Coordinates of C-alpha atoms in Angstrom, one line a residue:
Chain A
M1 CA 28.3 157.6 9.2
S2 CA 32.3 157.4 9.5
R3 CA 33.3 156.8 13.4
T4 CA 30.8 154.7 15.4
P5 CA 31.0 155.8 19.2
P6 CA 32.1 152.3 21.0
W7 CA 28.9 152.6 23.2
L8 CA 26.6 152.3 20.2
V9 CA 28.3 149.2 19.3
A10 CA 28.3 147.9 22.3
L11 CA 24.7 148.8 22.4
R12 CA 23.5 147.1 19.4
I13 CA 25.2 143.8 20.4
V14 CA 23.9 143.7 23.7
C15 CA 20.0 144.3 21.8
A16 CA 20.7 141.9 18.2
L17 CA 21.7 139.5 21.2
A18 CA 18.9 139.7 23.1
L19 CA 16.2 140.1 20.0
V20 CA 18.3 136.7 18.2
A21 CA 17.9 135.4 21.7
L22 CA 14.6 136.3 21.9
A23 CA 13.2 135.1 18.6
I24 CA 15.0 131.7 18.6
V25 CA 14.8 130.5 22.3
P26 CA 10.6 129.2 22.4
A27 CA 11.8 126.9 19.6
I28 CA 15.1 125.3 20.8
W29 CA 13.3 125.3 24.4
L30 CA 10.4 123.5 23.0
A31 CA 12.3 121.1 20.6
M32 CA 15.0 120.2 23.9
I33 CA 11.3 118.7 25.5
A34 CA 10.4 117.4 23.2
V35 CA 13.1 114.7 22.8
Q36 CA 13.1 114.4 26.5
P37 CA 12.0 111.0 28.2
A38 CA 8.7 110.6 29.8
D39 CA 10.3 110.7 33.1
A40 CA 12.5 113.6 32.8
D41 CA 11.7 116.9 34.6
L42 CA 10.1 119.6 32.4
R43 CA 11.7 122.3 34.6
S44 CA 15.7 122.2 33.1
V45 CA 16.7 120.1 29.8
G46 CA 19.0 118.1 28.8
G47 CA 17.7 114.9 30.8
G48 CA 18.5 112.4 28.0
F49 CA 17.4 112.3 24.4
T50 CA 14.8 110.0 22.6
L51 CA 12.6 110.0 19.7
N52 CA 10.2 108.1 21.3
N53 CA 8.1 111.5 21.4
F54 CA 7.9 112.1 17.6
R55 CA 7.1 108.5 17.2
G56 CA 4.0 108.2 19.9
A57 CA 3.5 112.3 17.8
W58 CA 3.2 110.4 14.7
A59 CA 1.2 107.1 15.2
E60 CA -1.2 108.7 18.0
G61 CA -2.0 112.3 16.4
G62 CA -1.9 110.7 12.7
L63 CA -0.1 113.3 12.2
A64 CA 0.6 111.2 8.8
S65 CA -2.4 111.9 7.0
A66 CA -2.9 115.6 9.1
T67 CA 1.0 116.4 7.5
L68 CA -0.7 115.5 3.8
N69 CA -3.7 117.5 4.3
S70 CA -2.2 120.4 5.5
V71 CA 0.9 120.7 2.4
L72 CA -3.1 119.7 0.2
V73 CA -4.8 122.8 1.7
T74 CA -1.6 125.2 1.9
F75 CA -0.3 124.5 -1.6
S76 CA -4.3 125.0 -3.1
R77 CA -4.9 127.7 -1.1
A78 CA -1.6 129.8 -1.6
G79 CA -1.7 129.2 -5.1
L80 CA -5.8 130.2 -5.9
N81 CA -5.0 132.9 -3.6
V82 CA -1.8 134.3 -6.2
L83 CA -4.2 133.6 -9.3
L84 CA -7.0 135.3 -8.0
A85 CA -5.2 138.2 -6.9
A86 CA -3.3 139.0 -9.9
L87 CA -6.7 138.6 -12.1
A88 CA -8.6 140.9 -10.3
A89 CA -5.6 143.3 -9.6
Y90 CA -5.0 143.4 -13.5
P91 CA -7.8 146.2 -14.5
L92 CA -8.0 147.7 -11.1
A93 CA -4.3 148.7 -11.9
R94 CA -4.4 148.9 -15.5
M95 CA -7.7 149.8 -17.2
S96 CA -9.7 152.8 -17.2
F97 CA -13.9 151.2 -16.5
R98 CA -17.0 152.4 -14.6
G99 CA -16.9 151.5 -11.1
R100 CA -12.7 150.4 -10.9
D101 CA -13.1 153.4 -7.7
I102 CA -15.2 151.8 -5.9
C103 CA -14.7 148.2 -6.1
F104 CA -12.2 148.7 -5.4
V105 CA -12.4 150.2 -2.0
L106 CA -15.5 147.7 -1.5
I107 CA -12.3 145.5 -1.9
L108 CA -10.2 147.0 0.7
A109 CA -13.3 147.0 2.8
T110 CA -13.9 143.3 3.0
T111 CA -10.3 143.5 5.3
M112 CA -12.2 144.8 8.5
I113 CA -14.1 142.5 8.7
P114 CA -12.7 140.2 11.1
E115 CA -13.5 136.4 10.0
Q116 CA -13.9 135.2 13.7
V117 CA -16.8 137.5 13.7
I118 CA -18.7 136.5 10.6
V119 CA -17.4 132.5 10.9
V120 CA -21.5 132.0 11.7
P121 CA -23.0 132.4 8.3
L122 CA -20.0 131.6 7.0
F123 CA -20.2 127.6 8.6
R124 CA -24.0 127.8 7.3
I125 CA -23.0 128.8 3.7
V126 CA -20.2 127.0 3.5
A127 CA -22.4 123.6 5.1
G128 CA -24.4 124.6 2.6
M129 CA -22.7 124.3 -0.2
G130 CA -22.0 120.6 1.1
M131 CA -18.3 122.0 1.9
F132 CA -19.2 120.5 5.7
D133 CA -16.5 118.6 6.7
T134 CA -13.8 118.3 2.9
L135 CA -10.7 119.9 2.7
A136 CA -12.1 122.2 -0.2
A137 CA -14.2 124.7 2.8
L138 CA -10.7 125.5 3.9
V139 CA -9.6 126.7 0.1
V140 CA -12.1 128.5 -1.7
P141 CA -13.9 130.7 0.9
F142 CA -10.2 131.9 1.7
G143 CA -9.5 131.6 -1.8
V144 CA -8.7 135.1 -2.8
S145 CA -7.7 138.2 0.4
A146 CA -8.0 141.9 -0.6
F147 CA -4.9 141.9 0.8
G148 CA -3.2 139.7 -2.4
I149 CA -4.7 142.2 -4.0
F150 CA -4.0 145.5 -2.9
L151 CA -0.3 143.7 -3.4
C152 CA -0.8 142.6 -6.9
R153 CA -1.8 146.3 -8.0
Q154 CA 0.7 148.0 -6.3
A155 CA 3.6 145.5 -8.3
F156 CA 0.9 146.0 -11.4
L157 CA 1.3 149.9 -11.1
Q158 CA 5.3 150.0 -11.2
V159 CA 5.3 147.9 -14.9
P160 CA 6.4 150.3 -17.7
W161 CA 3.3 151.0 -19.3
E162 CA 6.1 150.7 -22.8
L163 CA 6.0 146.8 -22.1
E164 CA 2.5 146.6 -22.5
E165 CA 1.6 149.1 -25.7
A166 CA 4.5 146.2 -27.0
A167 CA 2.7 144.1 -26.3
R168 CA -0.5 145.4 -28.1
I169 CA 1.2 146.2 -30.7
D170 CA 2.0 143.0 -31.0
G171 CA -1.4 142.2 -31.0
A172 CA -1.5 140.5 -27.5
G173 CA -4.6 140.6 -25.8
P174 CA -5.5 141.7 -22.3
L175 CA -5.1 138.1 -20.8
R176 CA -2.5 137.3 -22.8
T177 CA -0.2 140.8 -22.0
W178 CA -1.4 140.0 -18.1
W179 CA 0.3 136.6 -19.1
N180 CA 3.7 137.2 -21.2
V181 CA 3.8 141.2 -19.3
M182 CA 2.4 141.6 -15.9
I183 CA 3.3 138.6 -14.1
P184 CA 6.9 137.8 -14.9
L185 CA 7.4 141.4 -13.8
S186 CA 6.2 140.8 -10.5
A187 CA 7.2 137.7 -9.9
P188 CA 8.9 138.7 -6.4
T189 CA 5.7 140.0 -4.9
L190 CA 3.8 137.4 -5.9
A191 CA 6.0 135.6 -4.4
T192 CA 5.7 137.6 -0.9
L193 CA 2.1 136.8 -1.4
A194 CA 2.5 133.2 -1.8
L195 CA 4.4 133.1 1.6
F196 CA 2.5 135.3 3.0
S197 CA -0.7 132.5 2.0
I198 CA 0.8 129.6 3.2
I199 CA 2.2 131.0 6.6
A200 CA -1.7 131.6 7.0
A201 CA -2.5 128.7 5.3
W202 CA -0.3 126.3 7.9
S203 CA -1.7 128.0 10.5
D204 CA -4.9 128.1 9.8
L205 CA -6.5 126.9 13.9
L206 CA -10.0 128.5 14.1
W207 CA -11.7 127.9 11.5
P208 CA -10.3 124.3 10.9
L209 CA -11.6 123.2 14.0
V210 CA -15.5 124.7 12.9
V211 CA -15.6 123.1 9.8
L212 CA -13.8 120.2 9.7
N213 CA -15.2 117.2 11.8
S214 CA -13.8 114.1 10.8
P215 CA -10.2 113.3 12.8
E216 CA -8.7 111.4 8.8
K217 CA -9.7 115.4 7.4
Y218 CA -7.6 116.5 10.2
T219 CA -4.8 119.7 9.6
L220 CA -1.4 119.4 11.3
P221 CA -2.9 122.8 14.0
L222 CA -5.9 120.7 14.7
A223 CA -4.0 117.3 15.4
I224 CA -2.1 119.3 17.9
N225 CA -5.1 121.0 19.5
E226 CA -5.9 117.4 20.0
L227 CA -2.7 116.4 21.5
L228 CA -3.2 119.3 23.5
G229 CA -6.4 117.8 24.9
Q230 CA -7.0 116.2 28.3
F231 CA -7.4 113.1 26.5
A232 CA -3.8 112.8 25.2
T233 CA -1.4 109.9 26.6
N234 CA 1.7 112.2 27.1
P235 CA 1.8 115.7 26.7
R236 CA 5.1 115.4 25.1
Y237 CA 3.5 113.9 21.9
A238 CA 2.3 117.8 21.1
Y239 CA 5.4 119.2 21.9
A240 CA 6.8 116.7 19.6
G241 CA 3.6 117.5 16.6
S242 CA 4.4 121.3 17.7
V243 CA 8.3 120.7 15.8
L244 CA 7.3 118.4 13.5
A245 CA 4.8 121.3 12.5
L246 CA 7.6 124.0 12.7
V247 CA 9.8 122.5 10.5
P248 CA 8.4 122.3 7.1
I249 CA 7.6 125.9 7.2
V250 CA 11.2 127.5 8.7
V251 CA 12.7 124.9 5.4
F252 CA 10.2 126.5 2.6
F253 CA 10.6 130.2 4.2
L254 CA 14.4 129.5 4.3
A255 CA 14.5 128.7 0.7
M256 CA 11.4 131.4 0.1
E257 CA 13.6 133.9 2.1
R258 CA 15.4 135.0 -1.4
W259 CA 12.4 136.2 -2.4
L260 CA 11.5 138.5 0.4
K261 CA 12.0 142.3 -0.1
P262 CA 11.1 144.5 2.6
S263 CA 10.5 147.3 0.2
L264 CA 7.3 144.8 -0.2
F265 CA 6.6 145.4 3.0
A266 CA 6.3 148.9 2.3
G267 CA 4.1 148.6 -0.6
A268 CA 1.6 145.9 0.9
V269 CA 0.8 148.9 3.8
K270 CA 1.4 151.9 2.5
G271 CA -0.6 152.3 -0.9
Chain B
M1 CA 13.6 138.9 -15.2
S2 CA 13.4 140.0 -18.8
A3 CA 9.3 140.4 -19.6
P4 CA 9.0 137.5 -22.9
V5 CA 6.6 139.6 -24.6
G6 CA 4.7 137.9 -27.5
S7 CA 6.2 138.4 -30.8
T8 CA 3.2 135.9 -31.7
A9 CA 0.0 137.3 -32.2
G10 CA -2.0 135.2 -30.1
G11 CA -5.9 133.7 -30.6
L12 CA -6.3 135.9 -28.0
A13 CA -5.9 139.0 -29.1
Q14 CA -9.6 140.6 -30.6
A15 CA -8.9 144.3 -29.9
T16 CA -6.2 146.0 -32.0
S17 CA -6.4 150.1 -30.5
P18 CA -4.2 152.0 -31.5
V19 CA -1.7 152.5 -29.3
R20 CA -2.1 155.3 -26.5
R21 CA -0.6 155.4 -23.4
R22 CA -3.2 153.5 -21.5
F23 CA -5.2 150.0 -21.8
S24 CA -8.4 151.3 -24.3
L25 CA -11.0 149.8 -24.4
R26 CA -14.4 149.7 -26.1
P27 CA -17.1 150.9 -24.0
G28 CA -19.1 148.8 -22.1
S29 CA -15.9 146.2 -22.4
L30 CA -16.6 143.1 -20.2
T31 CA -13.0 142.2 -19.8
P32 CA -12.2 144.4 -16.6
Y33 CA -15.5 142.8 -15.1
L34 CA -14.4 139.2 -16.1
F35 CA -10.7 139.8 -15.1
M36 CA -12.3 140.5 -11.3
L37 CA -15.2 137.7 -12.0
P38 CA -13.6 134.8 -9.6
A39 CA -12.0 137.4 -6.5
L40 CA -15.5 139.7 -6.9
V41 CA -17.6 135.8 -6.1
V42 CA -15.3 134.6 -3.7
L43 CA -15.4 138.0 -1.8
G44 CA -18.9 138.7 -2.4
V45 CA -20.6 135.0 -1.3
F46 CA -18.3 134.4 1.6
F47 CA -17.2 137.4 3.0
V48 CA -20.2 140.4 1.7
G49 CA -22.3 137.6 1.9
A50 CA -21.7 136.3 5.4
F51 CA -21.4 140.0 7.0
L52 CA -24.7 140.8 6.2
Q53 CA -26.2 137.4 7.4
V54 CA -24.8 139.0 10.6
V55 CA -25.8 142.1 10.5
Y56 CA -28.9 140.2 9.9
Y57 CA -28.6 138.1 12.9
S58 CA -27.5 140.8 15.2
F59 CA -31.4 142.2 15.1
T60 CA -32.9 138.5 16.2
T61 CA -33.4 135.4 18.4
Y62 CA -31.2 132.9 16.7
T63 CA -29.8 130.3 18.5
A64 CA -28.5 126.6 18.0
F65 CA -32.3 125.4 18.6
S66 CA -33.9 128.6 17.5
P67 CA -34.0 130.1 14.5
P68 CA -33.9 133.9 13.6
E69 CA -36.6 135.9 14.2
F70 CA -36.7 139.4 14.6
V71 CA -35.8 141.1 17.8
G72 CA -35.1 144.8 17.2
L73 CA -32.3 145.9 19.5
D74 CA -32.6 143.4 21.6
N75 CA -29.3 142.0 21.0
Y76 CA -27.7 145.2 21.5
K77 CA -29.7 145.8 25.1
R78 CA -27.8 142.3 26.0
V79 CA -24.7 143.5 24.8
L80 CA -24.4 146.4 26.9
A81 CA -25.6 145.0 29.8
D82 CA -23.8 142.5 30.0
D83 CA -20.3 142.0 32.0
R84 CA -18.7 139.8 30.7
F85 CA -18.9 142.5 27.1
W86 CA -17.7 144.8 29.2
W87 CA -15.0 143.6 30.6
C88 CA -13.8 141.7 27.7
L89 CA -13.5 145.2 25.6
L90 CA -11.6 146.5 28.5
N91 CA -9.5 143.7 27.8
S92 CA -8.5 144.2 24.2
F93 CA -8.0 148.0 24.9
I94 CA -5.6 146.6 27.1
Y95 CA -4.5 145.2 24.3
L96 CA -3.8 147.5 22.4
L97 CA -0.3 148.3 25.0
V98 CA 1.6 145.6 22.6
T99 CA 1.0 148.4 19.5
P100 CA 4.1 150.7 21.7
A101 CA 5.6 147.4 22.8
L102 CA 5.7 146.4 19.4
I103 CA 6.7 149.8 17.7
L104 CA 9.7 149.8 20.2
L105 CA 11.0 146.2 19.4
S106 CA 10.1 145.6 15.4
L107 CA 12.3 149.5 15.2
A108 CA 14.9 148.3 17.6
A109 CA 15.0 145.4 15.1
A110 CA 15.2 147.5 12.1
L111 CA 17.9 149.8 13.2
I112 CA 20.3 146.6 14.2
V113 CA 19.8 145.3 10.4
R114 CA 20.5 148.0 9.1
S115 CA 24.0 148.8 10.9
S116 CA 25.7 145.8 9.4
I117 CA 25.3 144.8 6.3
R118 CA 27.0 141.5 7.0
T119 CA 24.9 140.0 9.5
G120 CA 22.2 142.6 9.0
R121 CA 20.7 140.1 6.2
W122 CA 21.2 136.7 9.2
L123 CA 19.8 139.3 11.7
R124 CA 16.7 139.7 9.5
L125 CA 16.2 136.1 8.9
L126 CA 16.3 135.0 12.6
F127 CA 13.8 137.8 13.6
F128 CA 11.4 137.3 10.8
L129 CA 11.1 133.6 11.6
P130 CA 8.7 134.0 14.8
V131 CA 6.6 135.2 11.8
V132 CA 6.4 131.7 9.5
T133 CA 5.7 130.0 13.1
P134 CA 2.6 129.1 13.2
T135 CA 0.2 130.2 15.6
I136 CA -0.6 127.5 17.6
V137 CA 2.9 126.1 17.8
A138 CA 4.1 129.2 19.3
A139 CA 1.4 129.0 21.7
V140 CA 2.4 125.7 22.9
A141 CA 6.2 126.7 23.0
W142 CA 5.4 129.8 25.7
R143 CA 3.3 127.7 27.4
L144 CA 6.1 125.9 28.2
L145 CA 8.3 128.7 28.8
F146 CA 5.2 130.6 30.9
E147 CA 4.0 127.1 32.7
D148 CA 4.4 127.5 36.8
Q149 CA 7.1 125.7 37.1
G150 CA 8.5 127.1 33.4
L151 CA 12.5 128.6 32.3
I152 CA 10.3 131.7 32.8
N153 CA 9.8 131.2 36.7
S154 CA 13.1 129.4 37.6
I155 CA 14.4 132.6 36.5
I156 CA 11.9 134.2 38.5
A157 CA 12.7 132.0 41.0
L158 CA 16.4 132.7 40.7
A159 CA 15.8 136.6 41.5
G160 CA 14.4 135.2 44.8
L161 CA 10.5 136.0 43.9
D162 CA 7.9 134.2 43.8
P163 CA 6.8 132.0 41.3
I164 CA 3.8 133.6 38.9
G165 CA 0.9 132.7 37.6
W166 CA 1.4 133.4 33.8
L167 CA -1.3 130.9 32.1
T168 CA -3.6 131.0 35.5
Q169 CA -4.0 134.5 37.1
R170 CA -4.8 138.1 36.4
P171 CA -3.7 140.2 35.1
W172 CA -0.5 137.9 34.2
T173 CA -2.8 135.6 31.6
L174 CA -3.4 138.9 29.4
I175 CA 0.7 139.9 29.7
T176 CA 1.3 135.9 28.3
A177 CA -1.0 136.3 24.9
M178 CA 0.5 139.7 24.6
T179 CA 3.9 138.3 24.6
V180 CA 3.0 135.6 22.2
T181 CA 1.2 138.4 19.9
L182 CA 4.8 140.9 20.5
W183 CA 6.8 137.8 19.4
K184 CA 5.1 137.1 16.4
G185 CA 4.9 140.1 14.9
F186 CA 7.8 142.1 15.4
G187 CA 9.7 140.2 12.6
F188 CA 7.0 141.3 10.6
Y189 CA 7.1 145.4 11.5
M190 CA 10.6 144.9 11.4
M191 CA 10.5 144.5 7.5
I192 CA 8.1 147.7 7.0
F193 CA 10.8 149.6 9.4
I194 CA 13.4 148.2 7.0
A195 CA 12.3 150.0 4.1
G196 CA 10.8 152.9 5.6
L197 CA 14.6 153.4 7.0
L198 CA 16.1 153.4 3.2
A199 CA 13.9 156.3 2.8
V200 CA 16.4 158.1 4.9
P201 CA 18.3 160.5 3.0
K202 CA 22.6 159.7 3.8
E203 CA 23.9 163.0 2.5
L204 CA 21.3 164.5 5.8
E205 CA 22.9 162.0 8.1
E206 CA 25.9 162.9 7.2
A207 CA 25.5 166.6 7.5
C208 CA 23.9 165.7 10.7
A209 CA 28.1 164.1 11.9
L210 CA 30.0 166.7 9.9
D211 CA 28.1 169.4 12.3
G212 CA 29.3 167.3 15.4
A213 CA 26.2 165.9 16.2
G214 CA 26.4 162.2 17.7
P215 CA 24.6 159.1 16.5
V216 CA 21.5 159.6 19.3
R217 CA 20.7 163.2 18.4
S218 CA 20.8 162.4 13.8
F219 CA 18.1 159.2 14.7
F220 CA 16.4 162.3 16.5
A221 CA 16.8 165.1 13.8
V222 CA 17.7 163.2 10.7
V223 CA 15.5 159.7 10.8
L224 CA 12.9 159.7 13.3
P225 CA 11.4 162.3 11.1
T226 CA 12.0 160.9 8.1
I227 CA 10.2 157.7 9.5
W228 CA 7.2 159.4 11.5
P229 CA 4.5 158.0 9.2
V230 CA 5.8 155.2 9.3
V231 CA 5.6 155.1 13.0
V232 CA 1.8 155.8 12.2
L233 CA 1.4 153.1 10.0
V234 CA 2.9 150.0 12.3
G235 CA 1.1 151.3 14.9
I236 CA -2.6 151.6 12.7
I237 CA -1.7 148.4 11.5
S238 CA -0.6 146.6 14.6
S239 CA -3.9 148.4 17.0
I240 CA -6.3 146.7 14.0
S241 CA -4.8 143.4 14.7
A242 CA -5.0 143.2 18.6
L243 CA -8.3 144.1 18.3
K244 CA -9.2 140.9 16.3
V245 CA -7.4 139.0 18.5
F246 CA -8.4 134.9 19.0
D247 CA -5.3 132.5 17.7
E248 CA -3.0 133.6 20.7
L249 CA -6.1 133.7 23.3
F250 CA -7.9 130.4 22.8
I251 CA -4.5 128.1 23.0
T252 CA -1.5 130.3 25.1
I253 CA -4.0 130.8 28.2
K254 CA -6.7 128.2 27.6
G255 CA -9.3 127.0 30.5
T256 CA -8.8 131.0 32.2
P257 CA -12.7 132.1 32.6
I258 CA -13.9 134.4 29.7
E259 CA -13.3 138.0 31.6
H260 CA -9.9 137.6 31.1
Q261 CA -9.6 137.3 27.6
T262 CA -11.0 140.1 24.6
V263 CA -13.5 140.0 22.9
V264 CA -13.1 137.8 19.6
P265 CA -13.0 135.0 22.3
L266 CA -16.1 135.9 23.9
V267 CA -17.7 136.3 20.3
Y268 CA -16.4 132.6 19.6
E269 CA -17.5 131.6 23.5
V270 CA -21.4 132.7 23.0
A271 CA -21.6 131.2 19.4
F272 CA -19.9 127.8 20.6
V273 CA -18.5 127.4 23.8
Q274 CA -21.3 128.1 25.8
G275 CA -24.5 125.4 25.7
T276 CA -27.1 127.5 23.9
G277 CA -25.3 128.7 20.8
D278 CA -26.4 132.2 21.3
F279 CA -25.6 133.4 17.9
G280 CA -28.0 136.5 18.0
L281 CA -25.5 137.7 20.9
A282 CA -22.8 136.9 19.0
C283 CA -23.4 138.5 16.2
A284 CA -24.4 141.6 18.3
M285 CA -21.0 141.1 20.1
G286 CA -19.2 140.7 16.5
L287 CA -21.1 144.0 15.6
V288 CA -19.7 145.5 17.7
L289 CA -16.0 145.3 17.8
F290 CA -16.6 146.2 13.9
V291 CA -17.5 149.2 14.6
I292 CA -14.3 150.0 16.2
I293 CA -12.3 148.1 13.3
L294 CA -13.9 150.1 11.5
V295 CA -13.1 153.4 13.0
F296 CA -9.3 152.7 12.8
S297 CA -9.2 151.1 9.7
V298 CA -10.6 154.5 8.4
I299 CA -7.5 156.5 10.1
N300 CA -5.8 154.3 8.1
L301 CA -7.5 154.9 5.0
R302 CA -7.2 158.9 5.4
L303 CA -3.6 158.4 6.7
T304 CA -1.8 156.3 3.9
G305 CA -4.0 157.8 1.3
A306 CA -4.6 153.6 -0.2
V307 CA -7.7 154.9 -2.3
K308 CA -6.4 157.4 -4.1
G309 CA -3.5 157.8 -6.4
G310 CA -2.3 154.9 -9.0
R311 CA -4.6 156.4 -11.5
P312 CA -3.7 154.7 -15.3

């Protein structure tokens, strides 16, 4: 505690620098390549500066509509996730009723099913509901996750009983108690869940690939995938497109960062 | 954040039960089920429903061109006889090597963040950036670095070694994909370790220092035993997600033979890429993987006791 030996200080600094480099070099390298003119060498950076790749990616990759679609899908999916998870978690945390434990176990069991394994029938179910090639197909099936329910339940378990009782005495029913007591007191957890949902939805690749068909419905990852494809005119457009997909989520994360408490991660996994 | 406990008795208030230490409901009340209904419908229709269909299809001949017809265990026999499956399963198990690497890296990151309050917050922020990066962007960025003439091979060339075919040659392709997984994951597990480290009793560490133990000694005598359950936990969670890996492989080592990849990409290949769309076989492969994941998950639930506890 008191005195840290110099070798340990040095080791910490070296490790910290190495990890920082690991964390940010790939993205920075990508950005530096993305601003290079078409004739520059891919091996080195700094061979000029141009925004042409961004213009090209924006025009050819249909990034305007892809960005709009991604934003729409991401926010509706995150909103739905928080709402449904918080609703479902309330009785699981605070009420006793027949079948509660079995419900909870079954909900947790869905986490063991890899999405990629069920993708064939999931596609049939979604298509059968008339959602093939719609943005709704990206939102509805992933409108709630067992992880989210679990996270909310953990938060609700921490809310003091007295507050709930007080609300009851004042005559609030379950829905009102949920809205006026549980939700405000669990705000950090709900924000964390929203952040996780946003990260997942923004990054989602396989499912949109399967369920979307028309390019004007594409989300950003699909648009980048197209720019990477063999018919793409300029590989640098894909790099520029990747930078454009990265910036909004990083900015959003930096804005949300103060909500992110490590203890919530512990709750998320410890149970 | 104060709780705006409503002093207004809303129209929703229908049950004014006696004050007890729990929400007492009339027996048979539908309230809890109504709260859970939307979530259960979504999970039930899209996950459980789809999963049951996977189980059914795995016993049928079902392809893009023919409707399902029951054939018993045929698909499972074909899975066991399929060389691709064994290669991919082997690769899936090799992929589990990301777990120890992740534990080391994320624990190191957590210890560094913990060692300084001032810079720790900034480091935490930086280490978390890969977690928010969309997988396709991560894959594109790492492809650039791992390209035949990319940064990494240039550094290797400086050391006087031959360039490595990171994106094309086995076993390097798997290592390349594992690097992306590692990169995207360590910031997340670091958060769990930071939380775990909060539980390390300061007094014990101080007592250790008073007794003349160095930092290494006190790490192994006090810190590590306290956070050992967290280490086990991170190990299990990251193993499960390593078995489920898809995105990193799909983009990063695009175009390599399927035998160089893992089980989930093989399922995708059999179902969607190869011309016949052999859904029956794909479902059987998926289920075999599911059983393996189930074993890991059961261990997870046992160790963490997520199901017990928290009884109101």
